[in-house]
mmCIF file of C-alpha atoms in Angstrom:
data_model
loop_
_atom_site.group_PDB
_atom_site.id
_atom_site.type_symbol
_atom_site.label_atom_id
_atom_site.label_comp_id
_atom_site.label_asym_id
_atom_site.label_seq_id
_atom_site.Cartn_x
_atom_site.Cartn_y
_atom_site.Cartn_z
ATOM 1 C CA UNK I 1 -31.521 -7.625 -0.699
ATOM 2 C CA UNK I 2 -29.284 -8.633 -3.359
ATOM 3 C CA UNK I 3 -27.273 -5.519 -4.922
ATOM 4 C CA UNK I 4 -27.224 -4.650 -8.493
ATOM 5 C CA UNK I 5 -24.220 -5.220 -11.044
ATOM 6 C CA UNK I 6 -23.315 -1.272 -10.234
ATOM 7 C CA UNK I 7 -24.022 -1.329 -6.787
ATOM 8 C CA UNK I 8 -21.953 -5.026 -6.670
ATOM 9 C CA UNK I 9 -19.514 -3.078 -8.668
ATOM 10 C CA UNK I 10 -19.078 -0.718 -5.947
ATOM 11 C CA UNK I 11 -18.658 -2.805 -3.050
ATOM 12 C CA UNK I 12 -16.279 -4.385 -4.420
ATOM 13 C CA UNK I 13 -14.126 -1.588 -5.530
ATOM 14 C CA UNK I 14 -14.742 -0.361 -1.990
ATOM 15 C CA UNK I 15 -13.288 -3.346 -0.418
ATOM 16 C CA UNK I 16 -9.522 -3.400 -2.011
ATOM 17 C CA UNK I 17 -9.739 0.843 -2.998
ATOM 18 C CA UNK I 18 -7.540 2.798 -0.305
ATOM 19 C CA UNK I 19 -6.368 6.666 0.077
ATOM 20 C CA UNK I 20 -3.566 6.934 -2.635
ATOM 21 C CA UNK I 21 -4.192 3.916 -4.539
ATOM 22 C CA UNK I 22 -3.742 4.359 -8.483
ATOM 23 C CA UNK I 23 -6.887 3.153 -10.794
ATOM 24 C CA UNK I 24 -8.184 3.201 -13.871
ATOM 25 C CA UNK I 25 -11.544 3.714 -15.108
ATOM 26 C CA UNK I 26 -11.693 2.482 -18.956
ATOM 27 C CA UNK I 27 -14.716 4.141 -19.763
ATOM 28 C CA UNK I 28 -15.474 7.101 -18.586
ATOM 29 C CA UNK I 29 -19.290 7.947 -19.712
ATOM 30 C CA UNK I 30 -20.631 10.085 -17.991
ATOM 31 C CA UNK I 31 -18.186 9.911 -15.393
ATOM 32 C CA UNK I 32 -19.793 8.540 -12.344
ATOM 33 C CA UNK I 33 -17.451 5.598 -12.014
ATOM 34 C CA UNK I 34 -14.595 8.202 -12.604
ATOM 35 C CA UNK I 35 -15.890 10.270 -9.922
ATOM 36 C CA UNK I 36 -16.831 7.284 -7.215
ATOM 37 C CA UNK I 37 -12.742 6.348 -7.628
ATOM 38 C CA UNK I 38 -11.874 10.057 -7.359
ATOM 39 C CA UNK I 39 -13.457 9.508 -3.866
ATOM 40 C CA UNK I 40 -11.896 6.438 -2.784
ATOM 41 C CA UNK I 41 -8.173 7.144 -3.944
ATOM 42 C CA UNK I 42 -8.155 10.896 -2.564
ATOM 43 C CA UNK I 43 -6.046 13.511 -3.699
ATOM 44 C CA UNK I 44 -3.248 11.443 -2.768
ATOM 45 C CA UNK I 45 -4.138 8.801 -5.136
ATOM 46 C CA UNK I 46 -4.917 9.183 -8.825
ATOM 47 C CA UNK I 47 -7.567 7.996 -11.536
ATOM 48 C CA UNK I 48 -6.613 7.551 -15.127
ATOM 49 C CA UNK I 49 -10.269 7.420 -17.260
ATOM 50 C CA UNK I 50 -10.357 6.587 -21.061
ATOM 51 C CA UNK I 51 -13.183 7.200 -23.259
ATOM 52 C CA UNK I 52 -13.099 7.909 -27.221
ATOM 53 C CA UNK I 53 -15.783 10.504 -27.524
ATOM 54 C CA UNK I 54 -15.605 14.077 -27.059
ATOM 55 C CA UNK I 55 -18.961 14.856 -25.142
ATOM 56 C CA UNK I 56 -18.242 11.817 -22.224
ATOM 57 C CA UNK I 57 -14.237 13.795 -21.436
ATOM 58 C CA UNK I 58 -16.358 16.705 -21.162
ATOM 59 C CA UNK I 59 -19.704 15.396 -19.383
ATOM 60 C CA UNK I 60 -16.830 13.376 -16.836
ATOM 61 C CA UNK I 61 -14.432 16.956 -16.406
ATOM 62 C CA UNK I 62 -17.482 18.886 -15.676
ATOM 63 C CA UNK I 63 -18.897 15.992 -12.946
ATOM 64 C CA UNK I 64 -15.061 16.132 -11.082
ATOM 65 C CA UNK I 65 -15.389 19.849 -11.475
ATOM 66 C CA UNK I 66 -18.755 20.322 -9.674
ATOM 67 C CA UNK I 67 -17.327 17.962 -6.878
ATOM 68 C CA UNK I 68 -13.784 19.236 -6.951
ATOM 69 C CA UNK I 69 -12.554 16.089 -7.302
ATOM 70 C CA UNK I 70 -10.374 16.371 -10.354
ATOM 71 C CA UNK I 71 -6.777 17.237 -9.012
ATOM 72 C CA UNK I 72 -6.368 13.513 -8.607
ATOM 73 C CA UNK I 73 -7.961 12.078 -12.057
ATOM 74 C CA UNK I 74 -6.266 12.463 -15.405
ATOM 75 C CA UNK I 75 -9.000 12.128 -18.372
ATOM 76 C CA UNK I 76 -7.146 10.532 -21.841
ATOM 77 C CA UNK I 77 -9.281 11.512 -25.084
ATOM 78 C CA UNK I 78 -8.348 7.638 -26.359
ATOM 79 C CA UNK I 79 -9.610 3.750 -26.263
ATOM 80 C CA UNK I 80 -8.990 1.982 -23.380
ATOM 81 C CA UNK I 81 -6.604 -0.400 -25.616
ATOM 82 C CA UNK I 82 -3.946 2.012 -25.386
ATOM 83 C CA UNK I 83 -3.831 1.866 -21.445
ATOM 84 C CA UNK I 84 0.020 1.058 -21.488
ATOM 85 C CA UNK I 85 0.537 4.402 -22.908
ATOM 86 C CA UNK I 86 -0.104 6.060 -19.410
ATOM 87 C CA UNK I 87 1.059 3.148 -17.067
ATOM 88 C CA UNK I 88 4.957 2.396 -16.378
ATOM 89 C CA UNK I 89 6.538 -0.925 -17.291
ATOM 90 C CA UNK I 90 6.456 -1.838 -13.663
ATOM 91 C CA UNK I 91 3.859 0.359 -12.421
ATOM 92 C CA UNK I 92 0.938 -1.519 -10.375
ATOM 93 C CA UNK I 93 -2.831 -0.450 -10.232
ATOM 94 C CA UNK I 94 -5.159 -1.623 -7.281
ATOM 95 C CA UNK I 95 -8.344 -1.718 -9.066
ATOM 96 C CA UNK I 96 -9.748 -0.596 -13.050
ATOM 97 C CA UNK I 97 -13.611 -0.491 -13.833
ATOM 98 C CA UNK I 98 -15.124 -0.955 -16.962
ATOM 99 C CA UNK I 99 -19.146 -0.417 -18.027
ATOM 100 C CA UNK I 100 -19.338 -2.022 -21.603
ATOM 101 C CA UNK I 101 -21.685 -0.922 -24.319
ATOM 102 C CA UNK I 102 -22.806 2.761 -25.066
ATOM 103 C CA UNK I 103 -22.238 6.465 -23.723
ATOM 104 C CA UNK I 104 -25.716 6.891 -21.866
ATOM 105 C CA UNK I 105 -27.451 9.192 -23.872
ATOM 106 C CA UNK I 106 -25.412 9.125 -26.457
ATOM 107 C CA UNK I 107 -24.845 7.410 -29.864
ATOM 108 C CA UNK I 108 -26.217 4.166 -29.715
ATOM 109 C CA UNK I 109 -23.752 3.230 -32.618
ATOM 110 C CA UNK I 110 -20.736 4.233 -30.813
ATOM 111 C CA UNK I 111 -20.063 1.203 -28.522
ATOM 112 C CA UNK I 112 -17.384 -1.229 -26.677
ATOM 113 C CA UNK I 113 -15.570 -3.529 -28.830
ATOM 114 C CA UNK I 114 -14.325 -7.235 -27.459
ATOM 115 C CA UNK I 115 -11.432 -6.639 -29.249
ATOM 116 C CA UNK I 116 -9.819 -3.182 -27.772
ATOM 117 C CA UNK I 117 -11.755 -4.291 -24.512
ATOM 118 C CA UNK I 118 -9.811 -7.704 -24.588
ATOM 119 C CA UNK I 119 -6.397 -6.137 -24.968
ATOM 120 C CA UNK I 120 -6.880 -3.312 -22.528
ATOM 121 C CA UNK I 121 -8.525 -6.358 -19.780
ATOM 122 C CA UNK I 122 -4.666 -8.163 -20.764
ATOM 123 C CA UNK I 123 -2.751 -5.130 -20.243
ATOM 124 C CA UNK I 124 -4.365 -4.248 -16.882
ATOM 125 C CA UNK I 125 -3.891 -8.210 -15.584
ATOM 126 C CA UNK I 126 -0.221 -7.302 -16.072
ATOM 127 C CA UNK I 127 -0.816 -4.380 -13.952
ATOM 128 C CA UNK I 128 -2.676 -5.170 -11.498
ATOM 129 C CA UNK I 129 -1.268 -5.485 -7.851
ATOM 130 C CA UNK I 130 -1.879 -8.631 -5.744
ATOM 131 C CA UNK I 131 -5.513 -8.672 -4.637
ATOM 132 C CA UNK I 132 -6.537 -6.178 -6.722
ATOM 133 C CA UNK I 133 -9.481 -6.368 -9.110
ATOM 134 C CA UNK I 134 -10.674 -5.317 -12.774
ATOM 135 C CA UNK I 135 -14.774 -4.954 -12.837
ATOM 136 C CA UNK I 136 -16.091 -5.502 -16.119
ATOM 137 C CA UNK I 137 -20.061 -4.764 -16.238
ATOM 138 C CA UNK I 138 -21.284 -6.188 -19.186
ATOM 139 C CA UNK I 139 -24.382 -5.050 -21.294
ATOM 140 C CA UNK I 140 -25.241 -7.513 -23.897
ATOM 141 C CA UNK I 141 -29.095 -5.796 -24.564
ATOM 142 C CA UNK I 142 -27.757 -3.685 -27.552
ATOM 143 C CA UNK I 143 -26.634 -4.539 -31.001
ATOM 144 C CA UNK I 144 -23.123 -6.237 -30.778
ATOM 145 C CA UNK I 145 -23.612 -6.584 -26.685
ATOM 146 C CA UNK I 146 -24.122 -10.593 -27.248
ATOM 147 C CA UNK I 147 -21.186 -11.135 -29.187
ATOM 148 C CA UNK I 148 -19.006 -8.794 -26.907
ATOM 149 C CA UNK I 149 -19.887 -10.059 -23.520
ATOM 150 C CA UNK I 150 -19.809 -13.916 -25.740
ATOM 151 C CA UNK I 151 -15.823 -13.165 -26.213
ATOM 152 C CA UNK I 152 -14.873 -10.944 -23.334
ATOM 153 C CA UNK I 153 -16.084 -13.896 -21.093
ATOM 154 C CA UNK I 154 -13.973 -16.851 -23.346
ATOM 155 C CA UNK I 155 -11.094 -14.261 -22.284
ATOM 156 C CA UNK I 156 -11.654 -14.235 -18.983
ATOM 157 C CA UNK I 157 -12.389 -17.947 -18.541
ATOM 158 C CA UNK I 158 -8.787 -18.941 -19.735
ATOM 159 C CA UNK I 159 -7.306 -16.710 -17.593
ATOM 160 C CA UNK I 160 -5.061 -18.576 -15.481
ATOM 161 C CA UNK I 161 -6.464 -19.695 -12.216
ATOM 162 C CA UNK I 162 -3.222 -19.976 -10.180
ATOM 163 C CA UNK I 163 -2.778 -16.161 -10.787
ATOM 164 C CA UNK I 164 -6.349 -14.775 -10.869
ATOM 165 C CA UNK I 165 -10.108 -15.269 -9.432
ATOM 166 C CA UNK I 166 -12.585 -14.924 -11.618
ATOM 167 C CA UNK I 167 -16.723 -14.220 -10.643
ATOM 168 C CA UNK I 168 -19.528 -13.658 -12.538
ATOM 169 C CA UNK I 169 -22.536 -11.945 -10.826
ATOM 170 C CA UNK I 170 -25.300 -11.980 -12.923
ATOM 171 C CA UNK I 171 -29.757 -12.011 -12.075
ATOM 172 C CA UNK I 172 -30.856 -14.862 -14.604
ATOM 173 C CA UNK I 173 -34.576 -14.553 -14.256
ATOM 174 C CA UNK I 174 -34.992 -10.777 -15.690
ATOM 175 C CA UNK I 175 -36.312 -9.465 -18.319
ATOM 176 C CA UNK I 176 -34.467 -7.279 -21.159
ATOM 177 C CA UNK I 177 -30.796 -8.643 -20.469
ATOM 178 C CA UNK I 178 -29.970 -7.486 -17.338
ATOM 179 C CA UNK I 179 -25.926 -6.124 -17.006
ATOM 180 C CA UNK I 180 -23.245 -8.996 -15.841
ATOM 181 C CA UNK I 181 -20.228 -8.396 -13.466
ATOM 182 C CA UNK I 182 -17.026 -9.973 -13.972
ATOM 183 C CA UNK I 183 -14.499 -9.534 -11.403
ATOM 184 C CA UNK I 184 -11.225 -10.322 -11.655
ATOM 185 C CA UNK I 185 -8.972 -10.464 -8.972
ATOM 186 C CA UNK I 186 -5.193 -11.195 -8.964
ATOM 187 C CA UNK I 187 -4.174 -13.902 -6.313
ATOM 188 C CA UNK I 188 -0.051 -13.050 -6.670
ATOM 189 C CA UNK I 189 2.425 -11.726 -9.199
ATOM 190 C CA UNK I 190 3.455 -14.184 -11.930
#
């Protein structure tokens, strides 16, 4: 049976994610994803998850709580765009995920932009270690979803293929826009 975008997401997280790998999670929520690569890395390895509302830090720290799995994850109160702020000049990550859109049960105005999204996507190619991989699952059913998934897709198809992969996994014969993966997966260094 084919797998959904967030069960897709997962596999293929699983598949380059190792015991004391460093990732990033660029929108925490509600901190499933956050909590899934808490798991994979270990306490040996670390997450870094970005989110600019209050309640999703706080719905996310009391998830890694409950599990005691937050020794290894750091939680940043700020956009994904500012990524670099966390991350070394030369420091690689094996894997970042990102669910576009809007905090689940929260305010439907408060969502993604293409353009922090965009930048954060460029710094983490920079980042990224050889066959490593950014997920981007892309909601396009709410207002400005369209136009983000529109431009964070003309990004991704000009990245350059002697460097990166890039897939799109998407159902096209649902109803109410089902969620698209991206995955992007770095071939070598540049």
């Amino acid at each position: 049976m084919l797998k959904s975008a967030l069960h897709f997401s997962h596999q293929l997280l699983t598949e380059v994610v190792h015991e004391g790998d460093h990732v990033i999670d660029a929108t925490m929520g509600n901190g499933h994803d956050t909590l899934f690569l808490a798991e994979l890395v270990g306490i040996k390895g670390q997450v870094d998850a970005f989110d600019i509302q209050e309640q999703a830090l706080q719905n996310t720290s009391e998830r890694l709580t409950s599990a005691q799995a937050n020794k290894q994850v750091q939680l940043h109160l700020k956009s994904h765009e500012f990524v670099n702020t966390v991350l070394q000049p030369n420091q690689t990550i094996q894997a970042a995920v990102f669910n576009l859109g809007y905090l689940p049960s929260g305010d439907k105005n408060i969502i993604t932009q293409s353009k922090s999204t965009i930048r954060s996507i460029e710094i983490l190619c920079e980042h990224l270690a050889p066959k490593g991989r950014i997920i981007v699952v892309l909601y396009s059913g709410h207002d400005g979803g369209k136009l983000e998934k529109q431009q964070v897709l003309d990004f991704v198809t000009d990245l350059p293929q002697e460097l990166f992969s890039v897939l799109m996994y998407q159902f096209i014969n649902q109803k109410n826009e089902p969620p698209a993966l991206l995955c992007i997966e770095r071939k070598k260094t540049s």
